[in-house]
Amino acid sequence: MSTMHQGRQDGTDRRRERVIKALKATARDGSPISVSGIARQAGVDRTFLYRHRDLLALVHAAELEPAAQDPAGAAPVSRASLQADLANAQARNTRLVARIQQLEKRLSEVLGEQVWRESGVGAPPTSRNSSGRSLDWNSRPLT
């Protein structure tokens, strides 16, 4: 192996070690893990991780693992559980918005009816004859 090739290999090995150290440190701290964050912390380009599939697989596996235990005693939280909580909250929000609109419409109808009755203003109630035709003055045919 040439000296130049050996130098490149040594550089790659050092970068690989930095990536693994950064991954362990981030997991230990409980910080969010991402390809960009690990690459930045290790001082390598993201393409380095994409060229080394084994390192990329380690980063993706660490992303899915639950975060370190919170010192306050709370349960560990994973990215997937947070995404599920977000989706559930958005679905609940959608249901509540629909329910609020339904209740506002009903309240408007009830208040409108109440105001109409109390004011005495408005069209007189129409009567219907046995044929179902309206008997109010506006709809009566002229004879």
Tab-separated table of N, CA and C in Angstrom:
chain	number	residue	atom	x	y	z
A	1	MET	N	0.850	-1.171	0.000
A	1	MET	CA	0.000	0.000	0.000
A	1	MET	C	0.900	1.240	0.000
A	2	SER	N	0.531	2.218	-0.802
A	2	SER	CA	1.344	3.435	-0.902
A	2	SER	C	1.160	4.316	0.329
A	3	THR	N	2.074	5.196	0.513
A	3	THR	CA	2.032	6.116	1.646
A	3	THR	C	0.813	7.034	1.536
A	4	MET	N	0.516	7.419	0.326
A	4	MET	CA	-0.629	8.303	0.111
A	4	MET	C	-1.934	7.580	0.451
A	5	HIS	N	-2.039	6.372	0.015
A	5	HIS	CA	-3.246	5.583	0.302
A	5	HIS	C	-3.363	5.337	1.811
A	6	GLN	N	-2.262	5.055	2.455
A	6	GLN	CA	-2.266	4.817	3.904
A	6	GLN	C	-2.681	6.091	4.645
A	7	GLY	N	-2.212	7.249	4.183
A	7	GLY	CA	-2.598	8.520	4.809
A	7	GLY	C	-4.088	8.782	4.692
A	8	ARG	N	-4.636	8.471	3.530
A	8	ARG	CA	-6.095	8.635	3.350
A	8	ARG	C	-6.866	7.695	4.276
A	9	GLN	N	-6.386	6.474	4.363
A	9	GLN	CA	-7.063	5.488	5.214
A	9	GLN	C	-7.010	5.912	6.677
A	10	ASP	N	-5.867	6.434	7.102
A	10	ASP	CA	-5.737	6.909	8.488
A	10	ASP	C	-6.687	8.080	8.755
A	11	GLY	N	-6.810	8.984	7.786
A	11	GLY	CA	-7.735	10.112	7.937
A	11	GLY	C	-9.179	9.636	8.044
A	12	THR	N	-9.532	8.666	7.232
A	12	THR	CA	-10.883	8.108	7.285
A	12	THR	C	-11.137	7.445	8.632
A	13	ASP	N	-10.146	6.708	9.114
A	13	ASP	CA	-10.304	6.046	10.416
A	13	ASP	C	-10.489	7.061	11.536
A	14	ARG	N	-9.729	8.175	11.479
A	14	ARG	CA	-9.884	9.214	12.509
A	14	ARG	C	-11.274	9.845	12.450
A	15	ARG	N	-11.752	10.128	11.248
A	15	ARG	CA	-13.102	10.709	11.105
A	15	ARG	C	-14.163	9.732	11.604
A	16	ARG	N	-13.998	8.453	11.293
A	16	ARG	CA	-14.956	7.440	11.772
A	16	ARG	C	-15.000	7.428	13.304
A	17	GLU	N	-13.826	7.492	13.938
A	17	GLU	CA	-13.765	7.518	15.406
A	17	GLU	C	-14.463	8.753	15.963
A	18	ARG	N	-14.262	9.912	15.302
A	18	ARG	CA	-14.923	11.151	15.763
A	18	ARG	C	-16.437	11.035	15.654
A	19	VAL	N	-16.912	10.401	14.576
A	19	VAL	CA	-18.361	10.229	14.405
A	19	VAL	C	-18.913	9.338	15.518
A	20	ILE	N	-18.229	8.244	15.807
A	20	ILE	CA	-18.701	7.335	16.855
A	20	ILE	C	-18.673	8.015	18.213
A	21	LYS	N	-17.620	8.798	18.492
A	21	LYS	CA	-17.550	9.555	19.749
A	21	LYS	C	-18.696	10.553	19.842
A	22	ALA	N	-18.951	11.279	18.760
A	22	ALA	CA	-20.026	12.280	18.752
A	22	ALA	C	-21.377	11.612	18.971
A	23	LEU	N	-21.563	10.466	18.361
A	23	LEU	CA	-22.825	9.734	18.514
A	23	LEU	C	-23.027	9.296	19.958
A	24	LYS	N	-21.967	8.770	20.569
A	24	LYS	CA	-22.066	8.334	21.970
A	24	LYS	C	-22.316	9.516	22.897
A	25	ALA	N	-21.615	10.628	22.661
A	25	ALA	CA	-21.771	11.807	23.515
A	25	ALA	C	-23.179	12.389	23.403
A	26	THR	N	-23.695	12.428	22.197
A	26	THR	CA	-25.041	12.973	21.993
A	26	THR	C	-26.084	12.076	22.640
A	27	ALA	N	-25.930	10.769	22.502
A	27	ALA	CA	-26.876	9.837	23.122
A	27	ALA	C	-26.805	9.952	24.644
A	28	ARG	N	-25.601	10.115	25.186
A	28	ARG	CA	-25.423	10.223	26.629
A	28	ARG	C	-26.066	11.504	27.159
A	29	ASP	N	-25.935	12.603	26.391
A	29	ASP	CA	-26.497	13.893	26.810
A	29	ASP	C	-28.011	13.939	26.684
A	30	GLY	N	-28.555	13.059	25.854
A	30	GLY	CA	-29.991	13.079	25.621
A	30	GLY	C	-30.398	14.127	24.607
A	31	SER	N	-29.422	14.681	23.890
A	31	SER	CA	-29.722	15.674	22.860
A	31	SER	C	-30.353	14.999	21.655
A	32	PRO	N	-31.081	15.762	20.851
A	32	PRO	CA	-31.662	15.181	19.640
A	32	PRO	C	-30.558	14.700	18.697
A	33	ILE	N	-30.775	13.549	18.088
A	33	ILE	CA	-29.787	12.967	17.195
A	33	ILE	C	-30.275	13.114	15.762
A	34	SER	N	-29.400	13.659	14.911
A	34	SER	CA	-29.691	13.777	13.492
A	34	SER	C	-28.385	13.630	12.729
A	35	VAL	N	-28.499	13.314	11.463
A	35	VAL	CA	-27.305	13.168	10.629
A	35	VAL	C	-26.525	14.479	10.612
A	36	SER	N	-27.206	15.585	10.416
A	36	SER	CA	-26.534	16.890	10.372
A	36	SER	C	-25.852	17.218	11.697
A	37	GLY	N	-26.553	16.955	12.787
A	37	GLY	CA	-25.993	17.266	14.104
A	37	GLY	C	-24.767	16.439	14.424
A	38	ILE	N	-24.811	15.153	14.125
A	38	ILE	CA	-23.657	14.285	14.387
A	38	ILE	C	-22.483	14.691	13.498
A	39	ALA	N	-22.761	14.959	12.217
A	39	ALA	CA	-21.692	15.377	11.305
A	39	ALA	C	-21.052	16.673	11.789
A	40	ARG	N	-21.873	17.620	12.226
A	40	ARG	CA	-21.361	18.902	12.711
A	40	ARG	C	-20.499	18.695	13.952
A	41	GLN	N	-20.985	17.887	14.886
A	41	GLN	CA	-20.252	17.659	16.129
A	41	GLN	C	-18.942	16.910	15.878
A	42	ALA	N	-18.935	16.009	14.918
A	42	ALA	CA	-17.730	15.231	14.612
A	42	ALA	C	-16.763	15.988	13.707
A	43	GLY	N	-17.225	17.074	13.132
A	43	GLY	CA	-16.364	17.853	12.247
A	43	GLY	C	-16.159	17.196	10.893
A	44	VAL	N	-17.194	16.486	10.428
A	44	VAL	CA	-17.128	15.851	9.106
A	44	VAL	C	-18.288	16.356	8.266
A	45	ASP	N	-18.202	16.126	6.982
A	45	ASP	CA	-19.278	16.500	6.084
A	45	ASP	C	-20.361	15.424	6.132
A	46	ARG	N	-21.588	15.823	5.898
A	46	ARG	CA	-22.681	14.828	5.884
A	46	ARG	C	-22.436	13.749	4.846
A	47	THR	N	-21.827	14.121	3.736
A	47	THR	CA	-21.584	13.125	2.691
A	47	THR	C	-20.679	12.007	3.197
A	48	PHE	N	-19.822	12.308	4.175
A	48	PHE	CA	-18.981	11.266	4.764
A	48	PHE	C	-19.860	10.178	5.372
A	49	LEU	N	-20.900	10.595	6.076
A	49	LEU	CA	-21.814	9.619	6.683
A	49	LEU	C	-22.584	8.845	5.617
A	50	TYR	N	-22.971	9.519	4.561
A	50	TYR	CA	-23.716	8.827	3.506
A	50	TYR	C	-22.829	7.875	2.711
A	51	ARG	N	-21.533	8.154	2.640
A	51	ARG	CA	-20.615	7.232	1.963
A	51	ARG	C	-20.305	6.020	2.821
A	52	HIS	N	-20.408	6.166	4.130
A	52	HIS	CA	-20.133	5.066	5.063
A	52	HIS	C	-21.462	4.603	5.658
A	53	ARG	N	-22.087	3.688	4.969
A	53	ARG	CA	-23.442	3.239	5.319
A	53	ARG	C	-23.536	2.669	6.733
A	54	ASP	N	-22.484	2.053	7.205
A	54	ASP	CA	-22.530	1.498	8.558
A	54	ASP	C	-22.671	2.607	9.600
A	55	LEU	N	-21.966	3.724	9.394
A	55	LEU	CA	-22.102	4.857	10.315
A	55	LEU	C	-23.486	5.487	10.203
A	56	LEU	N	-23.981	5.584	8.978
A	56	LEU	CA	-25.320	6.140	8.761
A	56	LEU	C	-26.373	5.287	9.459
A	57	ALA	N	-26.205	3.966	9.376
A	57	ALA	CA	-27.145	3.059	10.045
A	57	ALA	C	-27.092	3.250	11.566
A	58	LEU	N	-25.897	3.477	12.113
A	58	LEU	CA	-25.781	3.733	13.551
A	58	LEU	C	-26.516	5.011	13.947
A	59	VAL	N	-26.374	6.051	13.123
A	59	VAL	CA	-27.045	7.326	13.417
A	59	VAL	C	-28.564	7.140	13.371
A	60	HIS	N	-29.063	6.469	12.328
A	60	HIS	CA	-30.507	6.256	12.218
A	60	HIS	C	-31.038	5.385	13.343
A	61	ALA	N	-30.284	4.392	13.758
A	61	ALA	CA	-30.711	3.541	14.875
A	61	ALA	C	-30.762	4.355	16.166
A	62	ALA	N	-29.785	5.238	16.355
A	62	ALA	CA	-29.762	6.072	17.559
A	62	ALA	C	-30.908	7.078	17.561
A	63	GLU	N	-31.321	7.528	16.377
A	63	GLU	CA	-32.463	8.459	16.286
A	63	GLU	C	-33.733	7.816	16.809
A	64	LEU	N	-33.877	6.525	16.584
A	64	LEU	CA	-35.106	5.835	16.951
A	64	LEU	C	-35.125	5.356	18.394
A	65	GLU	N	-33.963	5.283	19.025
A	65	GLU	CA	-33.896	4.825	20.412
A	65	GLU	C	-34.442	5.902	21.338
A	66	PRO	N	-35.051	5.475	22.434
A	66	PRO	CA	-35.533	6.474	23.397
A	66	PRO	C	-34.372	7.271	23.970
A	67	ALA	N	-34.663	8.507	24.326
A	67	ALA	CA	-33.644	9.373	24.922
A	67	ALA	C	-33.261	8.834	26.295
A	68	ALA	N	-32.149	9.305	26.802
A	68	ALA	CA	-31.686	8.885	28.121
A	68	ALA	C	-32.717	9.263	29.182
A	69	GLN	N	-32.727	8.530	30.271
A	69	GLN	CA	-33.681	8.760	31.356
A	69	GLN	C	-33.509	10.159	31.922
A	70	ASP	N	-34.597	10.857	32.078
A	70	ASP	CA	-34.582	12.202	32.638
A	70	ASP	C	-34.240	12.113	34.124
A	71	PRO	N	-33.336	12.958	34.611
A	71	PRO	CA	-32.975	12.902	36.032
A	71	PRO	C	-34.161	13.155	36.953
A	72	ALA	N	-35.174	13.853	36.479
A	72	ALA	CA	-36.342	14.136	37.316
A	72	ALA	C	-37.229	12.910	37.481
A	73	GLY	N	-36.924	11.821	36.763
A	73	GLY	CA	-37.690	10.596	36.927
A	73	GLY	C	-38.785	10.411	35.901
A	74	ALA	N	-38.850	11.274	34.917
A	74	ALA	CA	-39.880	11.139	33.887
A	74	ALA	C	-39.542	9.951	32.978
A	75	ALA	N	-40.548	9.437	32.325
A	75	ALA	CA	-40.344	8.316	31.409
A	75	ALA	C	-39.551	8.791	30.191
A	76	PRO	N	-38.736	7.909	29.618
A	76	PRO	CA	-37.987	8.311	28.423
A	76	PRO	C	-38.928	8.566	27.252
A	77	VAL	N	-38.537	9.510	26.413
A	77	VAL	CA	-39.373	9.910	25.298
A	77	VAL	C	-38.605	9.680	24.000
A	78	SER	N	-39.246	9.018	23.048
A	78	SER	CA	-38.599	8.817	21.751
A	78	SER	C	-39.214	9.762	20.737
A	79	ARG	N	-38.535	9.913	19.640
A	79	ARG	CA	-39.034	10.764	18.557
A	79	ARG	C	-40.371	10.236	18.042
A	80	ALA	N	-40.476	8.905	17.920
A	80	ALA	CA	-41.718	8.303	17.420
A	80	ALA	C	-42.884	8.579	18.365
A	81	SER	N	-42.639	8.513	19.675
A	81	SER	CA	-43.733	8.771	20.616
A	81	SER	C	-44.153	10.234	20.576
A	82	LEU	N	-43.195	11.133	20.391
A	82	LEU	CA	-43.540	12.547	20.273
A	82	LEU	C	-44.344	12.821	19.011
A	83	GLN	N	-43.986	12.158	17.904
A	83	GLN	CA	-44.733	12.323	16.664
A	83	GLN	C	-46.147	11.771	16.803
A	84	ALA	N	-46.294	10.657	17.511
A	84	ALA	CA	-47.626	10.091	17.739
A	84	ALA	C	-48.456	11.038	18.605
A	85	ASP	N	-47.841	11.611	19.640
A	85	ASP	CA	-48.553	12.575	20.487
A	85	ASP	C	-48.995	13.792	19.677
A	86	LEU	N	-48.128	14.267	18.803
A	86	LEU	CA	-48.465	15.417	17.963
A	86	LEU	C	-49.634	15.094	17.040
A	87	ALA	N	-49.597	13.927	16.404
A	87	ALA	CA	-50.685	13.529	15.499
A	87	ALA	C	-52.000	13.409	16.265
A	88	ASN	N	-51.959	12.843	17.465
A	88	ASN	CA	-53.172	12.731	18.278
A	88	ASN	C	-53.702	14.095	18.694
A	89	ALA	N	-52.807	14.996	19.052
A	89	ALA	CA	-53.233	16.344	19.443
A	89	ALA	C	-53.855	17.088	18.263
A	90	GLN	N	-53.282	16.921	17.071
A	90	GLN	CA	-53.846	17.574	15.891
A	90	GLN	C	-55.216	17.004	15.547
A	91	ALA	N	-55.397	15.693	15.676
A	91	ALA	CA	-56.703	15.081	15.406
A	91	ALA	C	-57.732	15.571	16.422
A	92	ARG	N	-57.343	15.659	17.679
A	92	ARG	CA	-58.261	16.146	18.719
A	92	ARG	C	-58.633	17.605	18.449
A	93	ASN	N	-57.666	18.388	18.037
A	93	ASN	CA	-57.911	19.793	17.713
A	93	ASN	C	-58.922	19.908	16.574
A	94	THR	N	-58.784	19.078	15.555
A	94	THR	CA	-59.716	19.090	14.427
A	94	THR	C	-61.130	18.746	14.891
A	95	ARG	N	-61.234	17.718	15.748
A	95	ARG	CA	-62.559	17.341	16.274
A	95	ARG	C	-63.169	18.474	17.100
A	96	LEU	N	-62.357	19.130	17.918
A	96	LEU	CA	-62.871	20.211	18.763
A	96	LEU	C	-63.310	21.416	17.933
A	97	VAL	N	-62.586	21.720	16.880
A	97	VAL	CA	-62.974	22.833	16.003
A	97	VAL	C	-64.331	22.535	15.370
A	98	ALA	N	-64.530	21.301	14.902
A	98	ALA	CA	-65.812	20.928	14.301
A	98	ALA	C	-66.937	21.025	15.333
A	99	ARG	N	-66.687	20.588	16.559
A	99	ARG	CA	-67.701	20.637	17.616
A	99	ARG	C	-68.036	22.084	17.970
A	100	ILE	N	-67.030	22.939	18.031
A	100	ILE	CA	-67.267	24.356	18.329
A	100	ILE	C	-68.123	24.990	17.247
A	101	GLN	N	-67.829	24.684	15.977
A	101	GLN	CA	-68.633	25.232	14.882
A	101	GLN	C	-70.076	24.749	14.974
A	102	GLN	N	-70.268	23.486	15.317
A	102	GLN	CA	-71.613	22.937	15.467
A	102	GLN	C	-72.358	23.652	16.596
A	103	LEU	N	-71.697	23.861	17.724
A	103	LEU	CA	-72.335	24.529	18.858
A	103	LEU	C	-72.611	26.004	18.565
A	104	GLU	N	-71.709	26.673	17.861
A	104	GLU	CA	-71.941	28.076	17.493
A	104	GLU	C	-73.140	28.204	16.561
A	105	LYS	N	-73.281	27.291	15.628
A	105	LYS	CA	-74.416	27.324	14.708
A	105	LYS	C	-75.726	27.115	15.472
A	106	ARG	N	-75.731	26.151	16.367
A	106	ARG	CA	-76.940	25.875	17.159
A	106	ARG	C	-77.288	27.064	18.050
A	107	LEU	N	-76.272	27.667	18.689
A	107	LEU	CA	-76.508	28.837	19.536
A	107	LEU	C	-77.071	29.988	18.713
A	108	SER	N	-76.562	30.195	17.532
A	108	SER	CA	-77.054	31.251	16.658
A	108	SER	C	-78.513	31.021	16.303
A	109	GLU	N	-78.879	29.791	16.001
A	109	GLU	CA	-80.274	29.479	15.668
A	109	GLU	C	-81.190	29.733	16.852
A	110	VAL	N	-80.779	29.287	18.041
A	110	VAL	CA	-81.611	29.448	19.239
A	110	VAL	C	-81.750	30.918	19.601
A	111	LEU	N	-80.648	31.663	19.566
A	111	LEU	CA	-80.727	33.091	19.902
A	111	LEU	C	-81.533	33.861	18.864
A	112	GLY	N	-81.385	33.517	17.599
A	112	GLY	CA	-82.162	34.170	16.552
A	112	GLY	C	-83.658	33.943	16.737
A	113	GLU	N	-84.016	32.710	17.049
A	113	GLU	CA	-85.424	32.377	17.313
A	113	GLU	C	-85.940	33.157	18.519
A	114	GLN	N	-85.137	33.232	19.580
A	114	GLN	CA	-85.535	33.932	20.796
A	114	GLN	C	-85.720	35.421	20.522
A	115	VAL	N	-84.790	36.032	19.813
A	115	VAL	CA	-84.892	37.452	19.501
A	115	VAL	C	-86.115	37.711	18.635
A	116	TRP	N	-86.378	36.854	17.664
A	116	TRP	CA	-87.529	37.023	16.790
A	116	TRP	C	-88.827	36.972	17.599
A	117	ARG	N	-88.918	36.022	18.526
A	117	ARG	CA	-90.137	35.905	19.346
A	117	ARG	C	-90.326	37.112	20.251
A	118	GLU	N	-89.248	37.570	20.886
A	118	GLU	CA	-89.357	38.682	21.824
A	118	GLU	C	-89.611	40.011	21.125
A	119	SER	N	-89.149	40.167	19.916
A	119	SER	CA	-89.294	41.446	19.228
A	119	SER	C	-90.670	41.612	18.594
A	120	GLY	N	-91.294	40.536	18.232
A	120	GLY	CA	-92.579	40.619	17.562
A	120	GLY	C	-92.445	41.114	16.134
A	121	VAL	N	-91.268	41.310	15.658
A	121	VAL	CA	-91.020	41.776	14.308
A	121	VAL	C	-90.778	40.555	13.440
A	122	GLY	N	-91.137	40.676	12.197
A	122	GLY	CA	-90.858	39.584	11.287
A	122	GLY	C	-92.112	39.187	10.561
A	123	ALA	N	-91.981	38.299	9.660
A	123	ALA	CA	-93.120	37.840	8.875
A	123	ALA	C	-94.061	37.043	9.767
A	124	PRO	N	-95.375	37.218	9.527
A	124	PRO	CA	-96.316	36.434	10.333
A	124	PRO	C	-96.180	34.958	9.979
A	125	PRO	N	-96.463	34.115	10.937
A	125	PRO	CA	-96.374	32.689	10.634
A	125	PRO	C	-97.382	32.335	9.553
A	126	THR	N	-97.002	31.485	8.658
A	126	THR	CA	-97.894	31.102	7.562
A	126	THR	C	-98.750	29.926	7.984
A	127	SER	N	-99.968	29.927	7.459
A	127	SER	CA	-100.882	28.810	7.701
A	127	SER	C	-100.975	28.016	6.419
A	128	ARG	N	-101.289	26.785	6.551
A	128	ARG	CA	-101.433	25.934	5.375
A	128	ARG	C	-102.839	25.346	5.370
A	129	ASN	N	-103.402	25.291	4.157
A	129	ASN	CA	-104.724	24.664	4.057
A	129	ASN	C	-104.543	23.168	3.849
A	130	SER	N	-105.618	22.456	3.646
A	130	SER	CA	-105.550	21.007	3.537
A	130	SER	C	-104.774	20.545	2.317
A	131	SER	N	-104.653	21.397	1.299
A	131	SER	CA	-103.903	20.996	0.107
A	131	SER	C	-102.411	21.288	0.267
A	132	GLY	N	-102.013	21.897	1.403
A	132	GLY	CA	-100.611	22.193	1.630
A	132	GLY	C	-100.186	23.535	1.086
A	133	ARG	N	-101.169	24.301	0.519
A	133	ARG	CA	-100.839	25.608	-0.025
A	133	ARG	C	-100.851	26.644	1.083
A	134	SER	N	-99.968	27.607	0.980
A	134	SER	CA	-99.850	28.656	1.976
A	134	SER	C	-101.048	29.591	1.874
A	135	LEU	N	-101.518	30.072	3.037
A	135	LEU	CA	-102.681	30.945	3.051
A	135	LEU	C	-102.337	32.387	3.429
A	136	ASP	N	-101.088	32.782	3.447
A	136	ASP	CA	-100.797	34.161	3.824
A	136	ASP	C	-101.079	35.084	2.648
A	137	TRP	N	-101.184	36.402	2.902
A	137	TRP	CA	-101.623	37.367	1.913
A	137	TRP	C	-100.713	37.434	0.679
A	138	ASN	N	-99.425	37.224	0.897
A	138	ASN	CA	-98.486	37.370	-0.207
A	138	ASN	C	-98.577	36.254	-1.233
A	139	SER	N	-99.062	35.091	-0.834
A	139	SER	CA	-99.083	33.973	-1.768
A	139	SER	C	-100.497	33.644	-2.252
A	140	ARG	N	-101.507	34.414	-1.833
A	140	ARG	CA	-102.877	34.122	-2.227
A	140	ARG	C	-103.108	34.586	-3.656
A	141	PRO	N	-103.675	33.743	-4.486
A	141	PRO	CA	-103.939	34.157	-5.875
A	141	PRO	C	-105.045	35.197	-5.912
A	142	LEU	N	-104.974	36.115	-6.854
A	142	LEU	CA	-105.996	37.148	-7.016
A	142	LEU	C	-107.191	36.533	-7.762
A	143	THR	N	-108.388	36.828	-7.311
A	143	THR	CA	-109.594	36.339	-7.989
A	143	THR	C	-110.468	37.439	-8.449
